Short mmCIF file of C-alpha atoms in Angstrom, two decimals:
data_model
loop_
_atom_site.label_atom_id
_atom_site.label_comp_id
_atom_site.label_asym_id
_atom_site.label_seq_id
_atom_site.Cartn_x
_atom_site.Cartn_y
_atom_site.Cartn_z
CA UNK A 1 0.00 0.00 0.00
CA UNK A 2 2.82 2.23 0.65
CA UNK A 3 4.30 1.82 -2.48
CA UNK A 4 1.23 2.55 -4.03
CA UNK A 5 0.91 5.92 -2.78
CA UNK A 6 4.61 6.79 -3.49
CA UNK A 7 3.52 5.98 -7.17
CA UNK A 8 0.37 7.96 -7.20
CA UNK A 9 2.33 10.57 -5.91
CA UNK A 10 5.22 10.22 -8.30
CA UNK A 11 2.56 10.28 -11.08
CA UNK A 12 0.53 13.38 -10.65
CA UNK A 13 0.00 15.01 -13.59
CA UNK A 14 1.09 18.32 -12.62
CA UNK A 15 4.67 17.18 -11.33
CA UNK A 16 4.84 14.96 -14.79
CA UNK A 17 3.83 17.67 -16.63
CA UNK A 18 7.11 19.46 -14.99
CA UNK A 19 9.15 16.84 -15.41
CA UNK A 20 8.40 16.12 -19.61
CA UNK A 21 8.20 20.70 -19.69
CA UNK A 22 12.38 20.14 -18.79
CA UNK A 23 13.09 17.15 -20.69
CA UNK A 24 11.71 18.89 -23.78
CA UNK A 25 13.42 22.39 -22.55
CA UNK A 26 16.68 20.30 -22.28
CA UNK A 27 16.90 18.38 -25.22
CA UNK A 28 16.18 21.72 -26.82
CA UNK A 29 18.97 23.19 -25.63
CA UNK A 30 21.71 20.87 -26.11
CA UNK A 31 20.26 19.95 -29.96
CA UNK A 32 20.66 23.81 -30.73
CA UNK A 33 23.73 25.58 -30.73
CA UNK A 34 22.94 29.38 -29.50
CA UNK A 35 21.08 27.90 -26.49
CA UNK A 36 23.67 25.84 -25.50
CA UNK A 37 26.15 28.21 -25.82
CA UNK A 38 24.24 30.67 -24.17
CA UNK A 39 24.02 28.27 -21.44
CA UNK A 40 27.37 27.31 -21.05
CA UNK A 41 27.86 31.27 -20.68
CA UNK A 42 25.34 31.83 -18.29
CA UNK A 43 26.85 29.07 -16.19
CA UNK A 44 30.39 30.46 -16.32
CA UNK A 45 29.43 33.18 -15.60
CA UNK A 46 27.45 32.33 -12.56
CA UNK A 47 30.12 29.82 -11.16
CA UNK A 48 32.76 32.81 -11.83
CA UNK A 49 30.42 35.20 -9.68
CA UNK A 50 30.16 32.12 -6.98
CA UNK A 51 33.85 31.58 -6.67
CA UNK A 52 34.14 35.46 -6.59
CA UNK A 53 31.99 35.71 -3.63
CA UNK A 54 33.87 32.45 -1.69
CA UNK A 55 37.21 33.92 -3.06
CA UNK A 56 36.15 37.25 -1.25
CA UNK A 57 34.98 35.53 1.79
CA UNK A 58 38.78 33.77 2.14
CA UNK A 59 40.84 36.83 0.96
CA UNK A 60 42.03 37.60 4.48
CA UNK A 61 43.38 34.00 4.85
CA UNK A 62 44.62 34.12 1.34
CA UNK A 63 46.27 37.53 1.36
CA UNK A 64 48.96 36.71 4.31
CA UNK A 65 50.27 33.80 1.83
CA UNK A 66 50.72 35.84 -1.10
CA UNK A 67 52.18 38.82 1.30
CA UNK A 68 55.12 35.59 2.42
CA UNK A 69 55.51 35.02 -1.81
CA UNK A 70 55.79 38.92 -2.86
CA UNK A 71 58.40 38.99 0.17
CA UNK A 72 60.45 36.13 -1.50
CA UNK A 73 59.74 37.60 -5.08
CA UNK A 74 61.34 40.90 -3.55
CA UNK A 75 64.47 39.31 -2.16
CA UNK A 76 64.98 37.13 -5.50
CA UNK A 77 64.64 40.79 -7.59
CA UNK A 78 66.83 42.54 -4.76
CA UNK A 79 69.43 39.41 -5.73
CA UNK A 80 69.43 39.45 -9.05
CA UNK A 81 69.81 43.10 -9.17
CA UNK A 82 72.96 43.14 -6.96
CA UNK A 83 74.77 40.66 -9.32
CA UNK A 84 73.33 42.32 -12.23
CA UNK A 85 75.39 45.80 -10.95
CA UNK A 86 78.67 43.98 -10.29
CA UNK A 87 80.68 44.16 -13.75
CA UNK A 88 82.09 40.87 -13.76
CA UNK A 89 78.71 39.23 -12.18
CA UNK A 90 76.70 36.83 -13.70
CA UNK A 91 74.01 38.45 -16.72
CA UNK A 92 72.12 35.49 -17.57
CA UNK A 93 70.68 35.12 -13.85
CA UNK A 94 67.05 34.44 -13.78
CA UNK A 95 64.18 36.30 -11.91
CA UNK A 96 61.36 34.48 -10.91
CA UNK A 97 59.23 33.55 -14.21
CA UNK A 98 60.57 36.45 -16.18
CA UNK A 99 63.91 35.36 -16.84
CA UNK A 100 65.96 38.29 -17.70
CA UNK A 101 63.42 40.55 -18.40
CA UNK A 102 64.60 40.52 -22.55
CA UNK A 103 61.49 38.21 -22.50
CA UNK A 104 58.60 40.74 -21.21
CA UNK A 105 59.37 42.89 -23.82
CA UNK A 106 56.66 43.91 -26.22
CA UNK A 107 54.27 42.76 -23.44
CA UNK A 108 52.24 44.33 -20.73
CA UNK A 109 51.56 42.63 -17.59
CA UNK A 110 48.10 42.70 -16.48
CA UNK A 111 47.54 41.54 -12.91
CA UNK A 112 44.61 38.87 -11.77
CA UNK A 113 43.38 36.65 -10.04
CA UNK A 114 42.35 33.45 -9.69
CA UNK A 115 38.40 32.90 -8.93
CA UNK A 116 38.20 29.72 -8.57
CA UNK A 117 40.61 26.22 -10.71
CA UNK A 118 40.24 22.34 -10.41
CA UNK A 119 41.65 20.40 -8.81
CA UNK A 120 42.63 16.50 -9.56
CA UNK A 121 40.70 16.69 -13.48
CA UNK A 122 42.38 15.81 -16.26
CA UNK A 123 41.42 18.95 -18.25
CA UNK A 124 42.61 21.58 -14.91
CA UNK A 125 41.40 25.10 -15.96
CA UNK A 126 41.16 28.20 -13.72
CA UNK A 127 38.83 31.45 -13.62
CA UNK A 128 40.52 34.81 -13.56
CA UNK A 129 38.43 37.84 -12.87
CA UNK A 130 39.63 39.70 -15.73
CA UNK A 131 38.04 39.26 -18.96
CA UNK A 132 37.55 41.39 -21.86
CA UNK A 133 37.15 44.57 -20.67
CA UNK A 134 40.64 44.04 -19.18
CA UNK A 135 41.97 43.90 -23.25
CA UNK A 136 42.20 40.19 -22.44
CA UNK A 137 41.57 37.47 -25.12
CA UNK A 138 41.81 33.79 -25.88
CA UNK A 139 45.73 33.02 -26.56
CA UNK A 140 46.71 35.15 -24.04
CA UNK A 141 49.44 33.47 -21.89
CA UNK A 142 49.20 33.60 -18.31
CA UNK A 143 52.72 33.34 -15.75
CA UNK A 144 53.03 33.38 -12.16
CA UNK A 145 56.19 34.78 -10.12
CA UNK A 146 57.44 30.67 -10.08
CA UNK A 147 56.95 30.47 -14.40
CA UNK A 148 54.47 29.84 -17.07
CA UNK A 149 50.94 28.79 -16.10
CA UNK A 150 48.83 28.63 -18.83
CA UNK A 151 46.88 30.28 -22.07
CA UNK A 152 43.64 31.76 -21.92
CA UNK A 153 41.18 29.76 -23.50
CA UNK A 154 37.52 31.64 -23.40
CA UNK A 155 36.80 35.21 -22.22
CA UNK A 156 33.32 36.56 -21.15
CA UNK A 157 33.43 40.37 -20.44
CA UNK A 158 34.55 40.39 -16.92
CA UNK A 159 36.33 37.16 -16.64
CA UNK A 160 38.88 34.50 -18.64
CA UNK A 161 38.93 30.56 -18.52
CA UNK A 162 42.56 29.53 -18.25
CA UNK A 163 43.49 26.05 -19.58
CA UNK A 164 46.67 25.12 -17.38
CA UNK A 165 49.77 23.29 -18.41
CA UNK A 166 48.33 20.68 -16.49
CA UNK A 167 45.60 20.15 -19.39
CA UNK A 168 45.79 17.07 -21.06
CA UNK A 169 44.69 19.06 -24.50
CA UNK A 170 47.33 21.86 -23.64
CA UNK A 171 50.80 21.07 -25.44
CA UNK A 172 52.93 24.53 -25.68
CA UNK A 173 56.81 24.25 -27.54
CA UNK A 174 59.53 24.31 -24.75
CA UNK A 175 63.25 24.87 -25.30
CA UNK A 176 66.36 23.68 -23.52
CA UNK A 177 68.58 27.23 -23.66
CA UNK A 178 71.58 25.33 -22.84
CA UNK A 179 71.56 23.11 -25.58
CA UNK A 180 69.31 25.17 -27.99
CA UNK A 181 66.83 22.06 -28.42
CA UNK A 182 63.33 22.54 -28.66
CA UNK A 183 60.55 20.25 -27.78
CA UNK A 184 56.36 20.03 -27.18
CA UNK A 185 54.93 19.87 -23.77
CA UNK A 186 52.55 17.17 -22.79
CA UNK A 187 50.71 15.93 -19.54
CA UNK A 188 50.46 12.81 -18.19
CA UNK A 189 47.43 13.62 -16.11
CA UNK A 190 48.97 12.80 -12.53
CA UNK A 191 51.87 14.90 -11.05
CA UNK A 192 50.71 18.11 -10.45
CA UNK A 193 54.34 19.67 -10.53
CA UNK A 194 55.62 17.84 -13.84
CA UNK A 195 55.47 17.85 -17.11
CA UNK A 196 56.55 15.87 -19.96
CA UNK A 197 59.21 17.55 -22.90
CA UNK A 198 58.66 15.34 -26.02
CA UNK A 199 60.55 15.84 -29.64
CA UNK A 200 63.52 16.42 -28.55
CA UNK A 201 66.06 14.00 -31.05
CA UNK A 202 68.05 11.59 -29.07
CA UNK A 203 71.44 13.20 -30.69
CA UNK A 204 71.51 16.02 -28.33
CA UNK A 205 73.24 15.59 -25.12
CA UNK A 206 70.61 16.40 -22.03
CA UNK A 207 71.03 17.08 -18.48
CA UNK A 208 69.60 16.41 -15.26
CA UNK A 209 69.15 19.79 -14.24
CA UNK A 210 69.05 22.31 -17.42
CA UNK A 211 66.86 24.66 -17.04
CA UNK A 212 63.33 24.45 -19.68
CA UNK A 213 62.35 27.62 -21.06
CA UNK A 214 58.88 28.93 -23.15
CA UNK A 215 60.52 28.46 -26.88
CA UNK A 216 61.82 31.40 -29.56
CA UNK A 217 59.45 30.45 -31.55
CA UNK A 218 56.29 30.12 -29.67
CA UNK A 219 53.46 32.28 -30.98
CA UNK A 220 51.46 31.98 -26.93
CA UNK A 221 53.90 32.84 -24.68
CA UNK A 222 57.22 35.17 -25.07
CA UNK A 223 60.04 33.01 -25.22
CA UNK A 224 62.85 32.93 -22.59
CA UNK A 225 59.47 32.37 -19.48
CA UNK A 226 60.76 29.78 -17.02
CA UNK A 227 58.94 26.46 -17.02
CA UNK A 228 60.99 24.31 -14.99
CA UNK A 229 63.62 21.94 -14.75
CA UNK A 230 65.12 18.74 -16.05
CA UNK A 231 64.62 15.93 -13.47
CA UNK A 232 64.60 12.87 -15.23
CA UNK A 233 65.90 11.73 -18.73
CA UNK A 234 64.39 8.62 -20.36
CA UNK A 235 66.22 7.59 -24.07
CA UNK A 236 63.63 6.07 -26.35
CA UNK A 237 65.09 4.60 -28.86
CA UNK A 238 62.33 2.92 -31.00
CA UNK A 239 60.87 6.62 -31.05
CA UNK A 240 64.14 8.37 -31.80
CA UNK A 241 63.43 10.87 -29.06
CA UNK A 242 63.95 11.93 -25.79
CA UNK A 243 61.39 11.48 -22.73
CA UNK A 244 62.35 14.06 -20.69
CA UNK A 245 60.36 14.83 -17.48
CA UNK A 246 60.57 18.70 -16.41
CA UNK A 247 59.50 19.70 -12.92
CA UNK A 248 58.07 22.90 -13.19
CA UNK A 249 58.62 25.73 -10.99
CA UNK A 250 54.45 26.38 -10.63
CA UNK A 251 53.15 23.74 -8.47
CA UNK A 252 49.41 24.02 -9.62
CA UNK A 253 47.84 23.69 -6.34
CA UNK A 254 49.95 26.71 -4.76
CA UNK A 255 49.72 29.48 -7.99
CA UNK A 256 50.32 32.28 -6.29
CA UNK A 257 49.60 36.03 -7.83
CA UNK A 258 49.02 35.74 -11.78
CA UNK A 259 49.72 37.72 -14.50
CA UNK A 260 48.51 37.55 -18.16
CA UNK A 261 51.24 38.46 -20.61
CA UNK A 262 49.08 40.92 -23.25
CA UNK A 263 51.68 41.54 -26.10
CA UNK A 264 51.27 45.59 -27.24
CA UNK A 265 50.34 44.74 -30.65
CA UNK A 266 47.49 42.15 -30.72
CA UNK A 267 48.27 38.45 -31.60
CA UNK A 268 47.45 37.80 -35.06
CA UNK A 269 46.90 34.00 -36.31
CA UNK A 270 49.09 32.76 -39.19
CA UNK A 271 47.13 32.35 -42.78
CA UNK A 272 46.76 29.15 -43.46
CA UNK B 1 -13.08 5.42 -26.31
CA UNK B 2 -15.60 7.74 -27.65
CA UNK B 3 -13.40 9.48 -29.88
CA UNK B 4 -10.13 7.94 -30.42
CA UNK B 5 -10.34 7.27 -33.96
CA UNK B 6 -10.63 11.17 -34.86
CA UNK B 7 -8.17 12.02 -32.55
CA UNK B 8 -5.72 9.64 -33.94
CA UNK B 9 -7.10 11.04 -37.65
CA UNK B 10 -7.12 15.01 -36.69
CA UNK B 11 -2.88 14.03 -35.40
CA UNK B 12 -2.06 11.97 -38.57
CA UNK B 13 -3.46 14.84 -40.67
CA UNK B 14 -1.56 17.71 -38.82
CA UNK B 15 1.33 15.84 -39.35
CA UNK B 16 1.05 15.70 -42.98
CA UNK B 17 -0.18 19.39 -42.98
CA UNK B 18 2.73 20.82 -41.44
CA UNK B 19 5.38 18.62 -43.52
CA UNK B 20 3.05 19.40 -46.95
CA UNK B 21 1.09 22.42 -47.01
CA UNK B 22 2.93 24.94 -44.05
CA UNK B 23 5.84 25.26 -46.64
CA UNK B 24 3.97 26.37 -48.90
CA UNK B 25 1.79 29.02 -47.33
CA UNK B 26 3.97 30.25 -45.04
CA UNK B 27 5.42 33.52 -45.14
CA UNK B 28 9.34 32.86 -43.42
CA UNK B 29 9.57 36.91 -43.08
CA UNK B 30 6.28 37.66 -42.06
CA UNK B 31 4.20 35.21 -40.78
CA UNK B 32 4.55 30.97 -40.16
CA UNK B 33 1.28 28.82 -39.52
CA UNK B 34 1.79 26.00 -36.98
CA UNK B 35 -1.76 24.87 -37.46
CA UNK B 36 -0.84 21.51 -35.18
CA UNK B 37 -1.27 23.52 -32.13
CA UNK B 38 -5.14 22.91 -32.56
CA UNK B 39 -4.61 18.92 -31.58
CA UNK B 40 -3.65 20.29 -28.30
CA UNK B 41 -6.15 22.75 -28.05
CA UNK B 42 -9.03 19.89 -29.05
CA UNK B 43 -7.84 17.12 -27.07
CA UNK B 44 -10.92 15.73 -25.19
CA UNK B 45 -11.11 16.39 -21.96
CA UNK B 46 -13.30 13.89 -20.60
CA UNK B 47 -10.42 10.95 -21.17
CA UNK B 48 -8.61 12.49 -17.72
CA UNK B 49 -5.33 14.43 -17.79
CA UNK B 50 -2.72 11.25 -17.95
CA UNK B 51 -4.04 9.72 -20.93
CA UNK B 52 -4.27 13.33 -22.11
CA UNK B 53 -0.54 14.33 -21.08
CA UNK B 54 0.25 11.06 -22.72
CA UNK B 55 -1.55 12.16 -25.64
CA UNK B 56 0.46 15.42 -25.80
CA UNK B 57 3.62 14.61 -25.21
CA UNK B 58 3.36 11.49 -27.75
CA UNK B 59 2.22 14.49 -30.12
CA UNK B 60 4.87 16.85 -29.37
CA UNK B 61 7.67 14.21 -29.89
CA UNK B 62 6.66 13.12 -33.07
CA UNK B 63 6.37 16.40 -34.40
CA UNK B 64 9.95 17.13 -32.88
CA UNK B 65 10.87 14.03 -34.69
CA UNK B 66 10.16 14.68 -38.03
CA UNK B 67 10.47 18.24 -37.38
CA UNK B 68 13.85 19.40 -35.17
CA UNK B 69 15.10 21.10 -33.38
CA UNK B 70 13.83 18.19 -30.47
CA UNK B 71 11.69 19.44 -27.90
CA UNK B 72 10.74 22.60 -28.82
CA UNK B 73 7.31 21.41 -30.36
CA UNK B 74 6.48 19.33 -27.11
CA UNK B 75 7.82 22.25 -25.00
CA UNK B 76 5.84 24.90 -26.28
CA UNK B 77 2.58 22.33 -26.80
CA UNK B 78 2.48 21.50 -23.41
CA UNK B 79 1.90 25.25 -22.51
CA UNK B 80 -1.25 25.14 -24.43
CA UNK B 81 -2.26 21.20 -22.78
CA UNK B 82 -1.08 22.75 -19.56
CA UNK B 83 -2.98 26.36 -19.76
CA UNK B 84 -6.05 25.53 -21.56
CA UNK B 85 -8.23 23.76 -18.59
CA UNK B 86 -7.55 26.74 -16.42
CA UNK B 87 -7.81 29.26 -19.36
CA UNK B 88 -11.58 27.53 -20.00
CA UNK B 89 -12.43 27.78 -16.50
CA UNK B 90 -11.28 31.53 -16.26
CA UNK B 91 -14.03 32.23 -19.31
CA UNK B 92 -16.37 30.25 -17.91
CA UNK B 93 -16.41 30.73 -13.89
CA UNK B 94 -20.35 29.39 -13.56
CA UNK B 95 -19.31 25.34 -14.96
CA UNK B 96 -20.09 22.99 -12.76
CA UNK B 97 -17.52 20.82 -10.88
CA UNK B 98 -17.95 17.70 -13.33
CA UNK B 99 -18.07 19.58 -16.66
CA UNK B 100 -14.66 17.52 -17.90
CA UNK B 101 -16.69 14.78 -17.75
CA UNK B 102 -19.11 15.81 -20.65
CA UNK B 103 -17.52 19.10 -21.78
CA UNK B 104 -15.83 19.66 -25.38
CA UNK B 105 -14.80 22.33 -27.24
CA UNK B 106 -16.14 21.12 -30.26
CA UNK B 107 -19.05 22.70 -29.31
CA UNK B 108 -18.23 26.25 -29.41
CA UNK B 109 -19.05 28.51 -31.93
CA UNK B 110 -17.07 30.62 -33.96
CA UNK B 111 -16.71 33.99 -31.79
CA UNK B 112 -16.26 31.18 -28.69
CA UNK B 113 -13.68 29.29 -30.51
CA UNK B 114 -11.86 32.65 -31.14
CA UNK B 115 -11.38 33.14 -27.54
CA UNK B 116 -10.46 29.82 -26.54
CA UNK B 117 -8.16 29.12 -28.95
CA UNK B 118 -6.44 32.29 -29.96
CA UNK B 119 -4.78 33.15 -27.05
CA UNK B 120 -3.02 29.74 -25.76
CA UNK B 121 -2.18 29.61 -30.16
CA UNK B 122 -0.53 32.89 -29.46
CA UNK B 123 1.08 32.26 -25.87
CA UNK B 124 2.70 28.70 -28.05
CA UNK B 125 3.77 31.06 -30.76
CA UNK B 126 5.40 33.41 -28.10
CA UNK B 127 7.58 30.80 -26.75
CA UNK B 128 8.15 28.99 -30.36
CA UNK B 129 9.62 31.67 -32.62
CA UNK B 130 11.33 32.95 -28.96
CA UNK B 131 12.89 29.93 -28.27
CA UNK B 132 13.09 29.36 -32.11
CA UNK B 133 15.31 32.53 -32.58
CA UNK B 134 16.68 32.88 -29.12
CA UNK B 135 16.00 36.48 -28.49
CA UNK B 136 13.14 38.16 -27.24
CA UNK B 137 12.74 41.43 -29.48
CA UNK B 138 9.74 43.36 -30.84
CA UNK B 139 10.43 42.06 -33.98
CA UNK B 140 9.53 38.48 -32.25
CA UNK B 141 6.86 39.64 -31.00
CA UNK B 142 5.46 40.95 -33.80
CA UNK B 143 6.29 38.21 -36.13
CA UNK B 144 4.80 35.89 -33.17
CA UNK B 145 1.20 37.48 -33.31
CA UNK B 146 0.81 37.76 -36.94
CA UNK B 147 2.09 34.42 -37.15
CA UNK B 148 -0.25 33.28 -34.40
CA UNK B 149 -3.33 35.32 -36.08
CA UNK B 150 -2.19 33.24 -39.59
CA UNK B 151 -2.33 30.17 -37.24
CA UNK B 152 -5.59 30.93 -35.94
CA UNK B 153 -7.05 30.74 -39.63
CA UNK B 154 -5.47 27.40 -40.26
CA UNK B 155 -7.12 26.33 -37.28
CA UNK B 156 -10.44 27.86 -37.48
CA UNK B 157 -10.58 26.09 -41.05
CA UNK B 158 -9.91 22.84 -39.30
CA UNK B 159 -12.10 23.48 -36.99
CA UNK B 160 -15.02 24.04 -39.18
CA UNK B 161 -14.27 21.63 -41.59
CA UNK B 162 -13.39 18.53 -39.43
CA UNK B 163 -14.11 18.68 -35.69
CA UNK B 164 -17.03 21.46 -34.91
CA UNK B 165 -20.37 19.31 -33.85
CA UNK B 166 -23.21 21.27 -35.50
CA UNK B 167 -26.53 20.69 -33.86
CA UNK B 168 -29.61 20.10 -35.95
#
């Protein structure tokens, strides 16, 4: 008998009615593509505003952690500056993500920060809270004070979708400065603090150690931004290549302040 | 069921009248009959309201079916299935608690029909061509209403030719 009324009450017209006005509302939506994209902006959008409001709610916590990494930032800078004045010191020193400054220029810096990233998916993006009013745009790459953290992959006015490196679709072209040998990033979807370099030709002699830079050539990022370092060389010799694992110097799950590198002349896509 | 045979008729024949003849009447910048909102407007209301949500939605489907985008026929025609008891009741406050059982709208003459049916055809049209175009303009709403009057013509014809019970 009781199941019998949990039936009659599960099939009352009006709440069926509800439940086939959805279904038809739904399939709508994802059969058509404005709604759906519509709806995938409202809901960024939304989530973004969430995160913005929990983000506000922990800023105090949050702030005294990024005061401790600006404090280290400063004492790298203060550093590299006092070997950069000596004339016989050291020129090729690196500061923080932005190497020797040669790489920033052409770029502006514009300052955000993160709303809200996974954590633990395979496809790891993060929400910034600066969007196209800021002059941002998809391409965009986006550093932290440690080195490279990813491109921007969707703007809405007031806020950006980052794809990380730690995106299995995200594969950016590295470069070993010591050597000169360049190579395309990959992720293996579990170390949060490593990367794969792949391409690079097993002729060239590679260290434990060498430093991984953003390449000369890459179109995203400036070249000459810190990624990380070599910390484990595998030879492949059926492939012909290198299997190189770089630990990078941005651990995703402690980012830090960001900054989006906007270049002063807009990007502009290569004709096919 | 008293009835089942023209209902199953009056939805075979929409069918064919919105795949055959709505191309060629309609107007795509001006006006667009959907003349199969009338099986949801007609649908008996003495056989209760499962077998007639049943009914609807069965209708709706098949017209998304052969019709897409899906879901936007059976969303929109379930605002007329779901309006039109209440809309009937707010004309006609004096009925008495059992009319479903022996009411139909097949007996309503032509000014009555009017006023049953033109406003839940033009409240389907609203949502239709909005959801259609995704964007809520005047232009929409224009289009909507002389679509919807256009509609209303298809249906009155219907109505008079196949369904209206004339009494001797």
């Amino acid at each position: 008998m009781r199941e019998l009324k949990w039936l009659n009450l599960i099939f009352r017209v009006p709440l069926l009615w509800v439940l086939a006005q959805g279904v038809s509302l739904y399939l709508y939506i994802i059969s058509t593509p404005a709604p759906s994209e519509t709806v995938k902006r409202w809901s960024t959008d939304l989530s973004a505003a969430a995160h913005g409001l929990l983000q506000w709610i922990r800023r105090p916590f949050t702030a005294m952690a990024e005061v401790e990494q600006l404090q280290q930032l400063n004492t790298d800078l203060l550093e590299a500056l006092s070997e950069l004045s000596q004339p016989q010191g050291p020129a090729d020193g690196s500061i923080g993500a932005w190497g020797t400054f040669e790489a920033l220029q052409g770029y502006q810096l514009v300052p955000a920060r993160a709303l809200y990233q996974t954590l633990y998916l395979r496809s790891n993006y993060l929400l910034l809270d600066k969007g196209g009013r800021d002059g941002l745009y998809p391409g965009l790459g986006v550093i932290s004070p440690m080195g490279a953290v990813g491109l921007i992959a969707e703007t809405t006015a007031t806020y950006s979708m980052v794809y990380s490196l730690f995106h299995r679709d995200v594969h950016i072209a590295l470069y070993l400065p010591k050597q000169g040998a360049m190579g395309l990033s990959s992720w293996g979807g579990t170390t949060f603090n490593r990367l794969k370099l792949e391409y690079v030709p097993l002729y060239i002699p590679v260290e434990v150690g060498e430093e991984v830079w953003t390449a000369p050539n890459a179109t995203l990022f400036p070249k000459g931004i810190r990624v990380g370092k070599v910390s484990q060389v595998k030879t492949d010799f059926t492939g012909g290549f290198y299997s190189i694992e770089v630990q990078t110097y941005t651990d995703w799950h402690r980012l830090g302040p960001l900054y989006v590198l906007r270049p002063h002349s807009p990007i502009v896509p290569p004709t096919p | 069921m008293k009835g089942a045979w023209q209902i199953g008729l009056l939805a075979t024949l929409l069918l064919l009248v919105e795949g055959t003849l709505v191309p060629l009447v309609g107007f795509p910048e001006l006006a667009w009959p959907i003349p199969s909102v009338i099986f949801w407007i007609m649908l008996p209301f003495q056989w209760g309201d499962r077998l007639g949500l049943l009914l609807a939605i069965g209708f709706g489907l098949s017209l998304d079916m052969l019709f897409p985008p899906i879901g936007l026929h059976t969303f929109c025609g379930l605002w007329v299935w779901g309006l039109r008891k209440a809309w009937l009741r707010m004309l006609n406050p004096n009925l008495p608690s059992e009319w479903e059982a022996s009411f139909t709208p097949t007996v309503f003459q032509p000014g009555e029909f009017f006023i049953y049916a033109f406003p839940l055809t033009l409240w389907h049209h609203l949502w239709y061509f909005g959801l259609g175009r995704w964007t809520l303009s005047s232009a929409i709403l224009l289009f909507s209403t002389l679509s919807a009057t256009y509609t209303f013509l298809w249906e009155w014809i219907i109505f008079e030719l196949f369904l209206r019970k004339r009494h001797a």
